[in-house]
Coordinates of C-alpha atoms in Angstrom, one line a residue:
Chain L
M1 CA -66.1 6.5 36.1
K2 CA -63.3 6.6 34.2
P3 CA -60.9 8.3 34.2
V4 CA -60.9 10.9 31.7
E5 CA -57.6 12.4 29.4
L6 CA -57.5 16.3 29.6
A7 CA -54.2 16.5 27.7
K8 CA -51.2 14.0 27.1
N9 CA -50.2 12.9 30.4
V10 CA -53.0 15.0 32.6
Y11 CA -55.9 13.6 34.1
W12 CA -59.4 13.3 35.3
V13 CA -59.5 12.0 38.3
G14 CA -62.7 13.5 40.8
A15 CA -66.2 11.9 42.0
I16 CA -69.6 12.6 40.9
D17 CA -72.0 13.6 43.7
W18 CA -75.2 13.3 42.7
L19 CA -77.0 14.0 45.8
T20 CA -75.7 16.6 47.0
R21 CA -79.0 18.7 47.0
D22 CA -77.4 21.6 50.4
F23 CA -74.4 23.3 50.3
H24 CA -74.3 25.1 53.3
G25 CA -77.3 27.4 52.4
Y26 CA -76.9 26.8 48.0
S27 CA -79.7 24.3 46.9
T28 CA -77.7 22.5 44.3
K29 CA -80.1 20.6 41.9
R30 CA -78.5 19.6 39.5
G31 CA -75.9 17.9 42.3
T32 CA -71.6 18.6 42.0
T33 CA -68.2 17.4 41.2
Y34 CA -65.1 17.3 42.9
N35 CA -62.3 17.5 40.2
A36 CA -59.3 16.2 41.1
Y37 CA -56.1 15.9 38.5
L38 CA -53.1 13.1 37.7
I39 CA -50.4 14.4 35.4
V40 CA -47.9 11.5 35.0
D41 CA -44.3 12.2 34.9
E42 CA -41.4 11.5 36.0
K43 CA -42.4 13.4 39.3
I44 CA -46.1 12.7 39.6
T45 CA -48.7 15.2 41.4
L46 CA -51.9 14.2 41.5
I47 CA -53.4 18.1 42.5
D48 CA -56.6 18.1 44.8
T49 CA -59.1 16.5 46.5
V50 CA -62.4 15.1 47.3
K51 CA -65.1 15.3 50.2
A52 CA -64.2 12.5 52.7
P53 CA -66.7 9.7 51.6
Y54 CA -64.9 9.9 48.1
R55 CA -61.4 9.1 48.3
S56 CA -62.8 5.7 47.5
E57 CA -64.0 6.7 43.6
L58 CA -60.7 8.7 43.4
M59 CA -58.3 6.4 44.0
H60 CA -60.2 4.0 42.5
H61 CA -59.6 6.7 39.4
I62 CA -56.0 7.2 40.2
R63 CA -55.5 3.0 40.2
A64 CA -57.0 3.0 36.9
I65 CA -53.9 4.8 35.6
I66 CA -51.2 3.7 38.3
D67 CA -50.0 2.4 41.4
P68 CA -51.3 5.2 44.3
K69 CA -48.0 5.4 45.9
K70 CA -45.8 6.7 42.6
I71 CA -47.5 9.5 43.7
D72 CA -43.9 12.4 44.4
Y73 CA -46.4 15.8 44.1
L74 CA -49.3 16.4 45.9
V75 CA -51.2 19.9 45.5
V76 CA -53.5 21.8 48.2
N77 CA -55.3 24.3 45.6
H78 CA -57.7 25.2 48.4
V79 CA -58.3 23.9 52.2
E80 CA -62.1 23.9 52.1
M81 CA -63.2 20.5 52.9
D82 CA -64.8 19.0 49.8
H83 CA -61.7 19.5 48.6
S84 CA -59.1 18.6 51.0
G85 CA -61.6 16.1 53.2
S86 CA -59.7 13.0 52.2
L87 CA -56.2 13.9 52.7
P88 CA -55.0 12.7 55.4
E89 CA -56.2 9.3 54.6
V90 CA -54.4 10.3 51.4
V91 CA -51.3 11.5 52.1
K92 CA -50.8 8.5 54.0
E93 CA -51.0 5.9 51.9
I94 CA -49.5 7.6 48.9
E95 CA -46.5 8.8 51.9
P96 CA -45.8 12.0 49.2
E97 CA -42.6 13.8 49.1
K98 CA -43.4 17.9 49.2
V99 CA -47.3 18.7 49.7
I100 CA -47.5 21.8 48.0
C101 CA -49.4 24.2 49.1
S102 CA -49.5 28.4 49.7
K103 CA -48.6 30.5 52.4
M104 CA -52.1 30.9 53.6
G105 CA -53.0 27.2 52.5
H106 CA -50.1 26.0 54.9
K107 CA -51.4 27.8 57.6
A108 CA -55.0 26.3 57.3
L109 CA -53.8 22.6 56.6
L110 CA -52.1 22.7 60.5
K111 CA -55.8 24.0 61.3
H112 CA -57.6 21.2 60.0
F113 CA -55.7 18.0 60.2
H114 CA -53.1 18.8 62.8
Q115 CA -50.6 17.6 60.9
E116 CA -46.5 19.6 61.0
D117 CA -44.7 16.7 60.5
W118 CA -46.1 16.8 56.7
P119 CA -43.6 17.4 53.9
Y120 CA -45.1 21.2 52.6
H121 CA -43.9 23.0 50.1
I122 CA -45.0 26.3 50.0
V123 CA -44.6 28.0 47.3
T124 CA -43.2 31.6 46.3
P125 CA -45.5 34.0 44.2
G126 CA -43.8 33.1 40.5
E127 CA -42.4 30.0 41.2
E128 CA -41.5 27.2 38.9
L129 CA -41.2 23.2 39.8
S130 CA -40.2 21.8 36.4
L131 CA -41.9 17.4 37.2
G132 CA -39.9 16.4 33.9
E133 CA -40.9 17.0 30.7
K134 CA -43.9 19.4 32.6
T135 CA -43.1 23.0 34.4
L136 CA -45.8 23.6 36.6
N137 CA -46.8 27.7 37.7
F138 CA -48.6 29.1 40.8
L139 CA -50.6 32.6 41.2
E140 CA -51.9 33.0 44.4
T141 CA -55.4 33.9 44.3
R142 CA -55.8 34.6 48.3
M143 CA -59.9 34.7 48.4
L144 CA -61.0 33.2 45.4
H145 CA -62.8 31.3 47.7
W146 CA -60.6 31.7 50.7
P147 CA -57.4 33.4 51.8
D148 CA -55.7 29.9 50.8
S149 CA -56.4 29.5 47.9
M150 CA -54.3 29.3 44.1
F151 CA -53.8 27.8 40.5
T152 CA -52.1 25.8 39.8
Y153 CA -50.5 25.4 35.5
I154 CA -49.1 23.5 33.7
K155 CA -47.2 25.5 30.7
E156 CA -46.6 22.8 28.2
D157 CA -50.5 22.3 28.4
Q158 CA -51.9 25.9 28.6
I159 CA -53.9 24.6 31.9
V160 CA -55.2 25.9 34.3
F161 CA -55.9 23.9 37.0
S162 CA -59.0 26.9 38.9
S163 CA -59.4 25.8 42.9
D164 CA -63.3 27.5 43.1
A165 CA -62.7 29.7 40.7
F166 CA -64.1 29.1 37.5
G167 CA -66.6 26.0 38.3
Q168 CA -70.4 25.4 38.4
H169 CA -72.4 23.1 41.1
L170 CA -73.6 20.3 38.1
G171 CA -73.4 16.7 38.9
T172 CA -72.5 15.0 34.3
S173 CA -71.2 11.9 33.4
E174 CA -70.0 15.4 30.6
R175 CA -66.1 16.4 31.7
F176 CA -66.0 18.8 29.3
D177 CA -67.5 22.7 28.3
D178 CA -68.5 21.2 25.0
E179 CA -70.1 18.2 26.0
V180 CA -73.4 19.8 28.3
N181 CA -76.6 21.6 27.5
Q182 CA -75.0 26.1 27.2
D183 CA -77.5 27.0 28.9
V184 CA -77.5 24.6 31.7
L185 CA -73.5 25.6 32.5
M186 CA -74.2 29.8 31.9
Y187 CA -76.7 29.2 34.3
E188 CA -75.2 26.6 37.4
S189 CA -71.6 29.4 36.2
T190 CA -74.1 32.3 37.5
K191 CA -75.2 30.6 40.2
Y192 CA -72.2 29.5 41.3
Y193 CA -70.4 33.5 41.4
A194 CA -73.9 34.8 43.1
N195 CA -73.8 33.1 45.9
I196 CA -69.5 32.0 46.1
L197 CA -68.0 34.3 44.3
T198 CA -70.1 37.8 45.1
L199 CA -67.8 39.8 47.4
Y200 CA -64.6 39.1 46.1
S201 CA -65.5 40.7 42.9
P202 CA -63.0 43.5 43.8
I203 CA -60.4 40.3 43.9
V204 CA -62.3 38.7 40.7
K205 CA -61.8 41.8 39.0
K206 CA -57.8 42.5 39.5
L207 CA -57.5 38.2 38.6
I208 CA -58.8 39.3 35.7
A209 CA -56.4 42.2 35.3
Q210 CA -53.8 40.6 36.4
I211 CA -53.8 37.1 34.3
E212 CA -55.0 39.8 30.6
E213 CA -51.3 41.7 31.4
M214 CA -49.0 38.5 32.0
Q215 CA -50.7 37.0 28.8
L216 CA -50.4 33.6 29.9
P217 CA -52.3 31.2 27.2
I218 CA -55.3 29.3 28.1
K219 CA -56.1 26.3 26.2
M220 CA -58.5 25.2 29.0
I221 CA -59.7 26.4 32.6
A222 CA -59.8 23.1 34.6
P223 CA -61.7 24.4 38.1
D224 CA -62.3 22.2 42.0
H225 CA -66.4 21.3 40.9
G226 CA -68.2 21.5 37.3
V227 CA -66.6 20.6 33.9
I228 CA -62.9 21.4 32.2
W229 CA -63.2 25.1 30.7
R230 CA -61.8 23.2 26.6
K231 CA -63.8 24.6 23.5
N232 CA -64.1 28.0 25.4
P233 CA -62.3 28.8 28.1
G234 CA -62.7 32.9 26.8
K235 CA -66.2 32.2 27.6
I236 CA -66.3 32.3 31.7
I237 CA -63.8 35.0 32.1
D238 CA -65.6 37.4 29.5
A239 CA -68.7 36.5 32.0
Y240 CA -66.3 36.8 35.0
S241 CA -65.0 40.7 33.2
R242 CA -68.8 41.6 33.6
W243 CA -70.0 39.2 36.6
C244 CA -67.1 41.7 38.7
V245 CA -68.9 44.7 37.9
N246 CA -72.2 44.0 39.2
E247 CA -73.3 45.8 35.7
G248 CA -77.6 45.6 35.6
K249 CA -79.7 44.3 33.5
G250 CA -82.3 47.0 33.8
N251 CA -84.3 44.7 35.4
A252 CA -86.5 45.5 38.6
L253 CA -86.9 42.2 41.5
I254 CA -89.2 42.2 43.4
I255 CA -88.6 39.6 46.2
Y256 CA -91.4 39.2 49.6
D257 CA -92.6 36.8 51.8
T258 CA -97.0 37.4 52.7
M259 CA -98.3 36.7 56.0
W260 CA -101.8 37.2 54.5
E261 CA -101.8 38.0 51.6
S262 CA -101.7 41.5 51.7
T263 CA -98.1 41.9 51.1
R264 CA -98.3 39.5 48.3
K265 CA -101.8 41.8 46.8
M266 CA -98.7 45.3 47.3
A267 CA -96.2 43.0 45.3
K268 CA -98.5 42.4 42.5
A269 CA -99.4 45.9 42.3
I270 CA -96.2 47.1 42.9
A271 CA -95.3 44.8 39.6
E272 CA -97.9 46.2 37.6
G273 CA -96.9 50.0 37.9
L274 CA -93.2 48.5 36.1
Q275 CA -94.9 46.4 33.9
E276 CA -96.3 49.8 32.6
K277 CA -94.1 51.4 32.2
G278 CA -92.1 48.7 30.3
V279 CA -89.2 47.1 33.5
S280 CA -88.6 43.9 32.9
Y281 CA -89.7 42.6 37.0
K282 CA -89.8 38.9 39.1
L283 CA -91.6 38.0 41.1
L284 CA -90.3 36.4 44.0
D285 CA -92.0 34.5 46.6
L286 CA -89.2 33.7 49.2
Q287 CA -91.7 30.3 50.0
V288 CA -91.0 29.1 47.3
N289 CA -87.9 30.3 45.7
H290 CA -84.8 29.1 47.9
R291 CA -82.7 32.2 48.6
S292 CA -79.1 30.5 46.2
D293 CA -81.8 30.9 43.4
V294 CA -83.2 34.4 43.8
M295 CA -79.5 35.2 45.5
T296 CA -78.4 33.9 41.3
D297 CA -81.1 36.7 40.5
V298 CA -79.4 39.9 42.3
L299 CA -76.4 39.3 40.3
D300 CA -77.6 40.7 37.1
A301 CA -81.0 43.0 38.4
S302 CA -80.6 46.0 38.3
A303 CA -83.2 46.9 40.7
V304 CA -84.7 45.2 44.0
I305 CA -88.2 46.5 45.9
L306 CA -87.8 44.1 49.2
G307 CA -91.0 43.4 51.0
C308 CA -91.8 41.3 54.0
S309 CA -95.1 41.5 56.7
T310 CA -94.4 42.6 60.3
L311 CA -94.8 39.5 63.0
N312 CA -93.7 40.1 66.1
N313 CA -92.0 43.6 65.2
G314 CA -89.6 42.5 63.0
L315 CA -89.4 40.3 60.2
L316 CA -90.9 37.2 58.6
P317 CA -88.2 34.7 59.7
R318 CA -87.7 33.9 55.7
M319 CA -86.7 37.9 55.0
A320 CA -84.7 37.6 58.1
G321 CA -83.1 34.6 56.8
F322 CA -82.5 36.4 53.0
L323 CA -80.9 39.4 54.2
M324 CA -78.3 38.2 55.9
Y325 CA -77.7 36.0 53.3
M326 CA -77.5 38.4 50.0
R327 CA -75.6 41.1 53.3
G328 CA -72.9 38.1 53.0
L329 CA -72.3 38.4 50.0
R330 CA -72.3 42.0 49.4
P331 CA -74.5 43.1 45.9
T332 CA -73.1 46.4 44.7
N333 CA -75.5 48.8 42.1
I334 CA -78.3 48.1 42.9
L335 CA -81.3 50.7 43.2
G336 CA -83.9 49.1 46.5
A337 CA -86.7 50.3 48.6
A338 CA -89.2 48.6 50.6
F339 CA -93.0 47.5 50.9
G340 CA -95.5 45.8 53.8
S341 CA -98.6 45.1 55.8
F342 CA -98.5 45.3 59.0
G343 CA -100.7 45.2 62.0
W344 CA -100.0 47.8 64.8
S345 CA -96.2 48.8 65.5
G346 CA -95.4 47.8 61.0
E347 CA -91.6 47.1 62.3
A348 CA -90.1 45.6 58.6
V349 CA -90.3 48.4 56.4
K350 CA -87.3 49.8 58.7
L351 CA -85.5 47.1 59.4
M352 CA -85.3 46.1 55.3
N353 CA -84.8 49.8 54.4
K354 CA -81.8 49.4 57.3
S355 CA -80.5 46.5 55.6
M356 CA -80.1 48.1 51.8
Q357 CA -79.3 51.4 53.4
E358 CA -76.1 49.8 55.3
M359 CA -75.4 47.2 51.8
K360 CA -75.4 50.6 50.6
F361 CA -77.6 50.3 47.8
T362 CA -79.2 53.7 46.6
M363 CA -83.1 54.3 48.9
I364 CA -85.3 55.3 45.8
H365 CA -88.3 55.8 48.3
K366 CA -88.9 56.2 51.7
G367 CA -90.7 52.9 52.2
L368 CA -94.4 52.5 51.3
R369 CA -96.9 50.5 54.4
V370 CA -99.8 49.4 54.9
Q371 CA -102.2 48.4 57.4
Y372 CA -104.2 45.0 57.4
V373 CA -104.4 44.3 54.2
P374 CA -104.6 47.3 51.3
E375 CA -107.5 48.9 49.8
D376 CA -107.5 50.4 45.7
V377 CA -105.8 54.2 46.8
H378 CA -103.1 51.9 49.3
L379 CA -102.5 49.6 45.8
R380 CA -102.6 53.2 43.7
E381 CA -99.7 54.1 45.7
C382 CA -97.9 50.1 45.1
V383 CA -98.7 51.2 41.8
E384 CA -96.7 54.4 41.8
L385 CA -94.4 53.2 43.6
G386 CA -93.5 51.3 40.2
H387 CA -92.8 53.7 38.4
T388 CA -91.3 55.7 40.4
V389 CA -88.6 52.1 40.0
A390 CA -89.0 52.4 36.2
E391 CA -88.0 55.8 36.4
A392 CA -85.2 55.8 38.3
L393 CA -84.0 53.0 36.0
E394 CA -84.9 55.2 32.9
D395 CA -82.6 57.3 34.8
L396 CA -79.9 55.3 35.3
K397 CA -80.3 53.5 32.5
A398 CA -79.5 57.0 30.3
G399 CA -76.5 58.1 32.7
K400 CA -78.2 60.3 34.9
E401 CA -76.8 60.5 38.4
V402 CA -79.6 58.5 41.0
V403 CA -79.4 59.5 44.4
S404 CA -81.0 58.1 47.9
V405 CA -83.8 59.5 49.5
E406 CA -83.3 60.8 52.4
Chain X
M1 CA -55.8 54.7 68.0
K2 CA -58.2 53.3 65.5
K3 CA -58.8 50.5 64.5
Q4 CA -59.8 49.5 60.3
R5 CA -61.1 46.4 58.8
C6 CA -60.6 45.1 55.2
L7 CA -63.5 45.5 53.4
V8 CA -62.5 42.0 51.6
C9 CA -62.0 38.9 54.1
G10 CA -62.7 41.0 57.2
Y11 CA -59.3 41.2 58.7
E12 CA -59.0 43.9 62.0
Y13 CA -55.8 45.7 61.8
D14 CA -55.3 46.8 65.1
P15 CA -52.5 49.3 65.5
E16 CA -51.6 48.7 68.9
A17 CA -50.5 45.1 67.4
G18 CA -49.3 46.7 64.8
D19 CA -47.9 43.5 61.5
P20 CA -44.7 42.5 62.8
G21 CA -44.8 39.4 60.1
N22 CA -44.9 41.7 57.8
G23 CA -43.0 44.7 59.2
V24 CA -44.9 47.0 60.3
A25 CA -44.3 47.5 64.5
P26 CA -47.1 47.8 67.0
G27 CA -47.6 50.7 68.5
T28 CA -48.0 52.1 64.7
A29 CA -51.3 54.5 62.7
W30 CA -52.7 53.8 60.2
E31 CA -51.5 56.9 58.3
D32 CA -48.3 55.2 59.0
V33 CA -48.1 51.8 57.6
P34 CA -46.4 52.2 54.6
D35 CA -48.4 52.3 51.2
D36 CA -47.5 48.4 49.7
W37 CA -48.4 47.3 53.3
C38 CA -51.1 45.1 52.1
C39 CA -54.1 42.1 54.5
P40 CA -52.6 39.8 55.8
V41 CA -55.3 37.2 54.9
C42 CA -55.8 38.3 51.8
G43 CA -53.5 40.4 50.1
A44 CA -56.4 43.6 49.4
G45 CA -54.5 47.2 49.1
K46 CA -55.1 50.0 52.1
D47 CA -57.9 51.7 50.3
E48 CA -59.9 48.4 50.6
F49 CA -60.2 48.6 54.3
E50 CA -62.8 51.6 56.5
E51 CA -62.4 52.5 60.3
V52 CA -64.2 50.3 62.3

């Protein structure tokens, strides 16, 4: 892969990761990229680095343009290891005049690499830094994705280097949004938001308002993962504006795990109830659906119906793991209900209810439990549960308030 | 005095410790923390905190 020019004297010099399929629990079926960018000016500037094993690719790309020792400034937009893992070696090799970071970035760098003597330059909000012909601005974007995160902006080229925001885990030979399949691009962008940023939606909302208020002209958005938005940066900003308010599509998800098919039978009967009322739904069995794919669906779902058998007075481990994962990501604006089969104690439904209440879901049913194997009468109750969810979704659509059951 | 937790990043404001780095002296009750104070970790406003 050769370096790619984004604008005159601005290059992509990152690395493509065709191998990673598990990104701390997030399934990355299409791999990913670690984007780094080089600006050639009077002060030569490198924006971000790459994950440690990809350092030689980064250096190879830089060497194709200039001698890496000529780099003056190294900007660290984000300290997470996939962007900073090769930093110690890169700093040693290029000996930069400045390592530019946010206030929280400085703290995080010290705690990661324990180097007091790097030439840190901590940016102040709104600071401008002239590189010669080009000027950099910095925007602190705490918690997008870590406290240290910031954006860097080239005023003259109107390019935003947005770090983790607006990215996708998408490993491709192409570097730009207009060169890839649009459905794949939007799916991976959705999955990325759902699994990385959902919990920071209130901050995304503020950021988008801030960008609008600043009237910052944006020609291109260059994130640290995936392709660069050059043809249509507005497309991803619009998508973030929708996702950050967690607006549902009026659909329902039945997310479940089962031991001896009983809970699956219940799930199918609930689906029948939804179908009868014309509600779009998905049956997501946790035995075959990865948690991060399920969360992608949760991002724009209006109702989540959880099903699980009781195992050893608790939940099946896949459901327990999923609940822990979903809870951390804090989806909002969701109607909830639970169901499950049990043998003698039947705690699972109560545990799922409790977890959804803690996530502030609007609970529309007290929960449905069936001992051992359901028969017709029980399956009719499941169909009824589907109807109850459908009616609540109708009420939501009509703008009526839906209140939690006791 | 009760602690307050930032709903965004999980930082806890402890009135006994205050936030001296940002002008809030130790012993400052939550009600007396200035309205324009924000979370020292993530920058969230006071309205994004809840009592622990």
